[in-house]
């Protein structure tokens, strides 16, 4: 049985499929190196003994336990190659699923087998409830959309030489657990030998560091001038492991330290930031777009999120951080302790399924103009500058107001937290343009918001959201979605939207409104002045909405 295609060096089926199946079904908590080694060993053994019997192979995999000494007696470290860094979050979610579900994913998605065939294979391998595993894969697809592939590929591995001293120490620690003190002495002696020190140095080049205080002499407030911070910046092995996981090569060290139970390393290269995490012996790497450079309002970088909340590495010029949950009638700011540039854990508000931040307010008095700026945590590496423009949305200023300083901003964003969830991608800017507010039919009150989100690459998305309040209860309706347009920005200041709306009585209205410079609206050619309309309409039809601004120019409605 061939193990690779000689022309490409890529493992050939069925060896490749067996490695994927074993790798995904084996426990994800035992470390990538041992998981990878065992997956390849199981695939090679199965093909040499039983051929390509998938049912028998899967039965063996599901019964396999990774032993503590697996992978110790080799002079190589092996790590699966990172091929799709954007899918690292999906990989973590997949690893958290039961082994039969991960096996079903490998058979369904990676091998392209039919659900009936997968169910039969799982049943033959001794899985008690194959249908539950298939349903869990379907639920995963429903959560993430078209299912991506894992970020790590076990059929492609990066290999690193292991120093002899490290090999001896790992072997002794696995076999002679009762002689822990002796092993510790031996390890210290081995690592101090000149030959082994030279071997350790044969890794990636040492990560660069910006000089302390470099930001005071630069007008570009980007990551290149952030100093390296954290209690483990001198741990060359930890930083080297992080660099190797990112493919080797030069990088700038931003942070290396212990954060709760994990060791975290942040590395920077042009246009990208890598966050390397070692937790319970298992490494993980995420490579994300670099936050865009800003004159002020630079984002912190998230180090880690646990049940206690999130910790952030703040820019070196930030002197004060406060936080508030998105709940209640207004912001309730609370000072957050900062030590070594790292915040204490900041927890979002709980209590329901709505997204609740957290919201951070940062002060950098040495950076002009020295005013506080507000940022929202959308669940990614960096945070988004949060702004709000009250009605009537003027959109004449270069930048709208801050979330916590403009009247109505906090309640608008609180309502949006239940309307939009957590957007995907690295969101850099989030602006809520409230272009119309007023009475809706049957004594309801409405606020129409155009939400504009910009990402780290300069792309944007726009969403029209109608908030309606009836007897103190707020509901939200999505009224339009667009991508990569000027809508709801200072480059396109006129906003028009229309949507069906259900009144408290159950009667349906077609409601439409525009921003303050809209002179008239037209529904199916019938002109209506006043900038808004609430009209009953034939059920199932959708009127053609158009508008004209005060200059006589036609304005298209949000799509």
XYZ file of C-alpha atoms in Angstrom:
559
model
C 0.000 0.000 0.000
C 1.493 3.331 -1.039
C 2.081 5.912 1.687
C 2.584 8.909 -0.587
C 2.241 10.123 -4.116
C 5.820 10.218 -5.297
C 5.170 13.162 -7.585
C 3.918 15.464 -4.827
C 5.038 14.008 -1.523
C 1.424 14.120 -0.324
C 0.245 11.004 1.542
C -1.919 8.878 -0.745
C -5.290 7.380 0.113
C -6.190 5.333 2.048
C -3.216 6.177 4.282
C -4.131 9.898 4.246
C -7.776 9.174 5.116
C -6.744 6.794 7.911
C -4.438 9.431 9.432
C -7.205 12.054 9.342
C -9.717 9.642 10.863
C -7.372 8.561 13.659
C -6.122 12.076 14.391
C -9.623 13.519 14.764
C -10.994 10.594 16.790
C -8.064 10.404 19.239
C -8.271 12.531 22.421
C -7.357 16.157 21.753
C -6.119 16.686 25.316
C -2.904 14.664 25.084
C -0.808 17.125 23.069
C -0.476 17.490 19.308
C 2.884 15.683 19.068
C 1.694 12.429 20.634
C -1.702 12.607 18.942
C 0.025 12.981 15.561
C 2.532 10.167 16.198
C -0.146 7.730 17.342
C -2.393 8.571 14.355
C 0.379 7.785 11.875
C 1.392 4.622 13.740
C -2.189 3.323 13.787
C -2.644 4.044 10.075
C 0.596 2.313 9.091
C -0.105 -0.708 11.304
C -3.663 -1.131 10.055
C -2.716 -0.984 6.376
C 0.062 -3.507 6.841
C -2.132 -5.984 8.758
C -5.749 -5.638 7.683
C -5.636 -3.470 4.565
C -8.168 -0.686 4.084
C -10.915 -2.082 6.336
C -12.363 1.197 7.629
C -14.702 -0.460 10.113
C -11.939 -2.460 11.789
C -9.609 0.545 11.780
C -12.200 2.820 13.368
C -12.926 0.218 16.037
C -9.216 0.137 16.904
C -8.922 3.929 16.995
C -11.886 4.408 19.315
C -10.382 1.895 21.751
C -6.864 3.350 21.662
C -5.462 5.169 24.687
C -2.477 7.503 24.256
C 0.170 6.327 26.720
C 2.357 8.801 28.668
C 5.526 7.548 26.935
C 4.150 7.881 23.381
C 6.566 9.904 21.269
C 9.358 10.038 23.875
C 11.937 7.782 22.214
C 12.585 9.734 19.046
C 14.997 12.513 18.201
C 12.320 14.501 16.363
C 9.478 16.730 17.466
C 6.544 16.644 15.058
C 3.714 19.164 14.867
C 0.793 19.158 12.395
C 1.235 21.901 9.804
C -0.966 24.971 10.238
C -2.639 25.319 6.838
C -5.775 27.343 7.598
C -5.134 29.733 10.440
C -8.536 31.440 10.066
C -10.220 28.153 11.102
C -8.438 27.808 14.452
C -11.652 28.603 16.344
C -13.511 25.880 14.428
C -10.700 23.435 15.255
C -11.084 24.093 18.984
C -14.848 23.590 18.727
C -14.348 20.327 16.828
C -11.825 19.047 19.379
C -14.359 19.590 22.170
C -16.837 17.136 20.600
C -16.988 13.413 21.533
C -14.750 11.004 19.620
C -17.602 9.378 17.615
C -18.715 12.819 16.416
C -15.189 13.734 15.336
C -14.947 10.418 13.507
C -18.292 11.072 11.810
C -17.000 14.495 10.729
C -13.883 12.919 9.184
C -15.931 10.340 7.283
C -18.669 12.742 6.169
C -16.782 15.950 5.391
C -13.181 14.982 4.709
C -13.840 11.692 2.922
C -17.207 12.667 1.438
C -19.077 9.498 2.422
C -22.874 9.392 2.560
C -24.669 9.634 5.930
C -26.004 6.061 5.555
C -22.505 4.706 4.923
C -21.089 6.660 7.873
C -23.847 5.395 10.142
C -23.078 1.835 9.084
C -19.333 2.272 9.695
C -19.882 3.781 13.143
C -22.264 1.004 14.081
C -19.772 -1.622 12.946
C -17.050 0.050 15.011
C -19.131 -0.307 18.166
C -20.467 3.255 18.472
C -23.688 2.908 20.513
C -25.596 5.775 18.848
C -24.355 6.597 15.310
C -27.342 8.839 14.603
C -26.452 11.095 17.533
C -22.958 11.541 16.087
C -24.400 12.471 12.677
C -26.832 14.910 14.285
C -23.955 16.543 16.187
C -22.095 17.093 12.894
C -25.245 18.614 11.390
C -25.558 20.906 14.422
C -21.926 21.935 13.972
C -22.594 22.815 10.330
C -25.648 24.830 11.371
C -23.519 26.862 13.781
C -20.567 27.575 11.497
C -22.242 27.589 8.081
C -20.500 25.625 5.339
C -18.198 23.521 7.487
C -14.539 24.579 7.196
C -11.680 22.126 7.438
C -9.541 21.970 10.595
C -6.695 24.468 10.802
C -4.110 21.705 11.375
C -3.371 18.996 8.818
C -1.944 15.791 10.378
C -0.880 14.468 6.974
C 1.516 17.407 6.654
C 3.855 17.887 9.600
C 6.688 20.183 10.604
C 9.662 18.308 12.059
C 12.107 19.749 14.600
C 15.272 18.199 16.002
C 15.120 17.273 19.686
C 18.293 17.873 21.740
C 19.767 14.718 23.271
C 19.467 16.117 26.799
C 15.776 16.781 26.337
C 15.272 13.236 25.051
C 16.967 11.747 28.108
C 14.988 13.919 30.493
C 11.646 13.071 28.895
C 12.442 9.349 28.841
C 13.577 9.282 32.457
C 10.606 11.304 33.637
C 8.257 8.871 31.942
C 9.916 5.684 33.237
C 11.427 6.644 36.605
C 8.651 8.680 38.184
C 9.829 7.664 41.653
C 13.234 9.309 41.033
C 11.937 12.811 40.313
C 14.685 14.614 42.209
C 17.435 12.687 40.410
C 15.825 13.379 37.030
C 15.698 17.102 37.803
C 19.441 17.147 38.586
C 20.236 15.180 35.438
C 18.111 17.520 33.316
C 19.907 20.584 34.628
C 23.305 19.025 33.907
C 22.363 17.908 30.416
C 20.945 21.281 29.385
C 24.032 23.073 30.671
C 26.348 21.112 28.399
C 27.841 23.222 25.582
C 26.796 20.748 22.907
C 23.179 20.713 23.997
C 23.077 24.496 24.342
C 24.213 24.726 20.736
C 21.501 22.299 19.687
C 18.867 24.357 21.451
C 20.080 27.442 19.625
C 19.535 25.820 16.220
C 15.917 26.924 16.108
C 14.290 29.954 14.536
C 16.068 33.296 14.850
C 15.513 35.051 18.137
C 12.394 37.197 18.112
C 13.034 40.922 17.889
C 11.870 43.447 20.460
C 11.097 47.136 20.222
C 13.146 49.292 22.605
C 11.362 50.418 25.744
C 9.757 53.808 25.191
C 10.099 53.623 21.388
C 6.527 54.852 20.996
C 7.474 58.239 22.447
C 9.672 58.964 19.440
C 7.307 57.751 16.694
C 4.285 59.269 15.012
C 3.090 55.839 13.802
C 1.262 54.221 16.698
C 1.405 50.677 15.343
C 2.463 47.355 16.850
C 6.064 47.763 15.649
C 6.729 50.148 18.547
C 5.113 48.061 21.283
C 7.734 46.777 23.754
C 7.826 43.099 24.711
C 6.010 42.571 27.995
C 5.179 39.645 30.263
C 6.887 37.517 32.889
C 8.274 35.020 30.334
C 9.906 37.316 27.755
C 13.280 35.783 28.656
C 12.032 32.206 28.164
C 13.765 31.606 24.843
C 12.424 28.070 24.480
C 8.800 29.145 24.883
C 9.207 31.941 22.350
C 11.065 29.607 19.968
C 8.220 27.080 20.169
C 5.768 29.821 19.305
C 7.899 30.874 16.330
C 8.216 27.295 15.103
C 4.452 26.840 15.348
C 4.127 29.917 13.122
C 6.473 28.429 10.558
C 9.791 29.785 11.836
C 11.323 32.971 10.528
C 11.708 36.331 12.178
C 8.994 37.953 14.243
C 8.604 40.693 16.819
C 7.810 39.618 20.358
C 4.916 41.552 21.895
C 4.160 39.404 24.929
C 5.231 36.211 26.653
C 3.776 35.402 30.035
C 1.619 33.269 32.282
C -2.046 34.210 31.961
C -4.181 32.273 34.421
C -3.417 28.579 33.720
C -1.910 29.138 30.265
C 1.365 30.398 28.823
C 0.704 32.945 26.093
C 2.998 34.371 23.413
C 2.023 37.200 21.048
C 4.179 37.621 17.942
C 3.936 40.241 15.239
C 4.855 40.290 11.573
C 3.740 42.828 8.970
C -0.052 42.607 8.605
C -0.414 39.688 11.051
C -0.406 38.823 14.746
C -0.010 35.282 16.101
C -1.354 34.214 19.487
C 0.332 31.041 20.729
C -1.152 29.255 23.762
C 0.197 26.345 25.794
C -2.423 24.862 28.105
C -2.221 21.462 29.823
C 0.598 20.421 27.514
C -1.352 21.144 24.333
C -0.225 24.024 22.072
C -2.567 26.093 19.909
C -1.855 28.862 17.417
C -4.098 31.528 15.910
C -2.889 33.863 13.164
C -5.058 36.942 12.760
C -4.969 40.206 10.808
C -3.072 43.050 12.423
C -5.261 45.794 13.870
C -5.245 48.837 11.614
C -3.034 51.754 12.615
C -4.962 54.669 14.127
C -3.945 58.133 15.214
C -5.571 57.385 18.553
C -8.026 54.786 19.804
C -5.592 51.899 19.285
C -7.002 48.537 20.325
C -5.736 46.308 23.121
C -4.959 42.695 22.167
C -6.856 39.910 23.858
C -4.604 37.418 25.603
C -7.091 34.859 26.891
C -10.751 34.320 27.769
C -11.890 32.041 30.603
C -15.035 31.660 32.671
C -13.788 34.580 34.781
C -13.604 36.898 31.774
C -11.033 38.221 29.292
C -7.568 39.689 29.888
C -6.073 42.217 27.490
C -2.622 43.590 26.683
C -3.141 47.345 26.392
C -1.056 49.726 24.247
C 1.986 51.012 26.165
C 0.609 54.571 26.226
C -2.720 53.617 27.852
C -2.811 54.674 31.503
C -6.388 53.864 32.547
C -9.002 51.267 31.638
C -12.641 51.176 32.761
C -15.399 48.749 31.820
C -19.170 48.541 31.822
C -21.619 45.787 30.862
C -24.204 46.486 28.157
C -27.194 46.394 30.470
C -29.265 48.782 32.523
C -30.390 52.299 31.567
C -26.860 53.667 31.216
C -23.157 52.881 31.555
C -21.743 52.087 34.982
C -17.991 52.452 34.546
C -15.658 50.518 36.840
C -11.890 50.984 36.949
C -9.863 47.928 35.915
C -6.462 47.142 37.407
C -3.491 46.983 35.005
C -0.249 45.193 35.834
C 2.621 45.013 33.369
C 0.293 46.174 30.620
C -2.192 43.330 31.306
C -5.693 43.981 32.619
C -7.424 41.972 35.280
C -10.104 39.587 33.979
C -13.081 41.532 32.605
C -16.341 39.626 32.406
C -19.284 40.520 30.147
C -22.753 40.810 31.605
C -24.629 37.535 31.821
C -28.263 36.709 32.311
C -29.524 35.973 28.794
C -28.426 34.940 25.317
C -27.755 38.470 24.047
C -24.242 39.642 23.312
C -23.169 41.938 26.167
C -19.661 43.082 25.435
C -17.668 43.803 27.508
C -17.242 47.501 26.746
C -13.896 49.122 27.546
C -13.059 52.800 27.945
C -9.366 53.646 27.665
C -7.437 56.814 28.462
C -4.103 57.787 26.934
C -3.469 61.342 28.235
C -0.089 61.649 26.480
C -1.605 61.050 23.020
C -3.454 64.021 21.492
C -6.273 64.842 22.060
C -6.106 62.790 25.264
C -9.825 62.065 25.385
C -11.103 58.614 26.427
C -12.190 56.258 23.684
C -14.634 53.368 23.830
C -14.143 49.872 22.441
C -16.367 46.804 22.089
C -15.201 43.205 22.416
C -16.717 41.184 19.567
C -14.914 38.019 20.649
C -11.734 38.257 18.558
C -8.078 39.285 19.067
C -8.630 43.034 18.839
C -11.518 45.264 19.854
C -13.615 47.631 17.765
C -13.887 51.388 18.226
C -17.545 51.974 19.122
C -19.364 55.102 17.939
C -22.905 56.418 17.866
C -24.645 59.132 15.855
C -27.991 60.291 17.331
C -31.034 61.245 15.236
C -31.424 63.060 13.016
C -28.239 61.391 11.705
C -26.188 64.279 10.402
C -23.103 62.308 9.375
C -21.385 65.637 8.714
C -18.646 65.225 11.302
C -15.445 63.372 10.476
C -16.046 60.922 13.351
C -19.325 60.389 15.249
C -19.519 60.502 19.012
C -18.357 57.900 21.514
C -20.796 55.251 22.689
C -20.807 56.333 26.322
C -20.856 60.109 25.820
C -23.695 60.656 23.321
C -27.321 60.629 24.567
C -29.013 57.403 23.511
C -25.785 55.671 22.532
C -25.725 53.196 25.373
C -29.354 52.096 24.995
C -28.919 51.784 21.220
C -25.922 49.480 21.587
C -27.650 47.538 24.349
C -30.513 46.784 21.960
C -28.085 45.944 19.151
C -26.477 43.353 21.413
C -29.646 41.269 21.095
C -30.123 42.070 17.410
C -26.806 41.151 15.823
C -24.965 38.626 18.021
C -21.190 38.504 17.615
C -20.091 39.362 14.054
C -17.488 37.111 12.445
C -13.988 38.371 11.664
C -11.738 41.012 13.181
C -14.028 44.047 13.539
C -12.041 47.294 13.829
C -14.809 49.902 13.837
C -18.501 49.750 14.778
C -20.769 52.756 14.243
C -24.499 52.915 14.964
C -26.083 55.676 12.834
C -29.587 56.294 14.214
C -31.002 57.989 11.130
C -34.648 58.148 12.235
C -36.623 57.978 15.488
C -40.309 58.559 16.094
C -43.790 57.140 16.544
C -44.846 53.927 14.843
C -48.500 52.873 14.404
C -50.553 51.827 17.434
C -48.557 53.870 19.963
C -45.288 52.020 19.383
C -41.971 53.852 19.278
C -39.270 53.207 16.707
C -35.539 53.789 16.330
C -34.037 53.021 12.939
C -30.322 52.334 12.980
C -27.821 51.771 10.221
C -25.018 49.683 11.739
C -21.700 49.934 9.914
C -18.880 47.493 10.735
C -15.374 47.728 9.269
C -12.826 44.916 9.446
C -9.043 44.693 9.642
C -8.660 44.538 5.846
C -10.690 47.701 5.209
C -13.830 45.839 4.153
C -17.202 46.778 5.560
C -20.721 45.525 6.153
C -23.913 47.502 6.673
C -27.124 46.406 8.389
C -30.393 48.251 8.738
C -32.064 47.474 12.089
C -35.461 48.733 13.212
C -35.872 48.802 16.996
C -39.473 49.048 18.150
C -40.657 49.547 21.721
C -44.122 48.437 22.805
C -45.085 48.765 26.489
C -41.455 48.955 27.511
C -40.378 45.881 25.551
C -37.821 46.342 22.755
C -37.697 44.126 19.676
C -35.394 44.298 16.658
C -35.921 43.571 12.979
C -33.235 43.325 10.298
C -34.242 45.594 7.406
C -31.297 45.399 5.008
C -27.791 44.064 4.561
C -24.955 45.321 2.364
C -21.234 44.770 1.975
C -18.331 46.989 0.937
C -20.364 50.104 0.205
C -20.248 53.747 1.309
C -23.710 53.473 2.864
C -24.049 54.995 6.329
C -20.694 56.739 6.259
C -19.496 60.318 5.762
C -19.026 59.427 2.063
C -22.709 58.553 1.634
C -24.732 60.498 4.167
C -28.301 59.883 3.026
C -29.986 56.776 4.412
C -33.319 55.217 3.395
C -34.805 51.921 4.554
C -38.124 50.101 4.361
C -39.494 46.923 5.890
C -42.588 45.037 6.955
C -43.503 45.625 10.563
C -46.047 43.815 12.744
C -48.035 46.097 15.073
C -49.167 45.053 18.592
C -52.616 44.220 17.192
C -51.101 41.792 14.686
C -51.768 44.089 11.727
C -48.894 44.331 9.234
C -47.603 47.660 7.954
C -44.971 48.573 5.455
C -42.865 51.215 7.168
C -40.208 53.350 5.510
C -38.076 56.258 6.688
C -35.070 58.305 5.687
C -32.412 60.479 7.295
C -32.819 64.231 7.732
C -31.788 65.251 4.204
C -34.387 63.014 2.539
C -37.039 65.277 1.046
C -39.557 62.669 -0.091
C -40.182 58.949 -0.395
C -42.013 57.065 -3.138
C -43.810 53.753 -2.829
C -44.568 52.185 -6.224
C -44.279 55.661 -7.747
C -46.604 57.360 -5.252
C -44.745 60.275 -3.728
C -44.958 60.861 0.027
C -43.441 63.887 1.718
C -42.279 64.095 5.292
C -39.365 61.654 5.246
C -41.305 58.640 6.543
C -44.401 56.571 5.854
C -46.376 53.878 7.689
C -48.860 52.317 5.309
C -50.931 49.119 5.297
C -50.025 47.090 2.241
C -51.296 44.013 0.456
C -50.051 40.901 2.232
C -47.180 39.177 0.442
C -46.243 42.102 -1.796
C -43.289 44.421 -1.382
C -43.599 47.981 -2.681
C -40.831 49.556 -4.705
C -39.174 52.113 -2.427
C -37.228 55.105 -3.736
C -36.267 58.514 -2.372
C -35.017 61.974 -3.323
C -32.819 64.158 -1.143
C -33.022 67.931 -0.744
C -30.625 68.420 -3.651
C -32.936 66.486 -5.965
C -30.679 63.442 -6.204
C -32.151 59.951 -6.096
C -31.231 57.838 -3.065
C -31.418 54.048 -3.070
C -32.793 52.179 -0.079
C -30.609 49.831 1.915
C -30.646 46.449 0.161
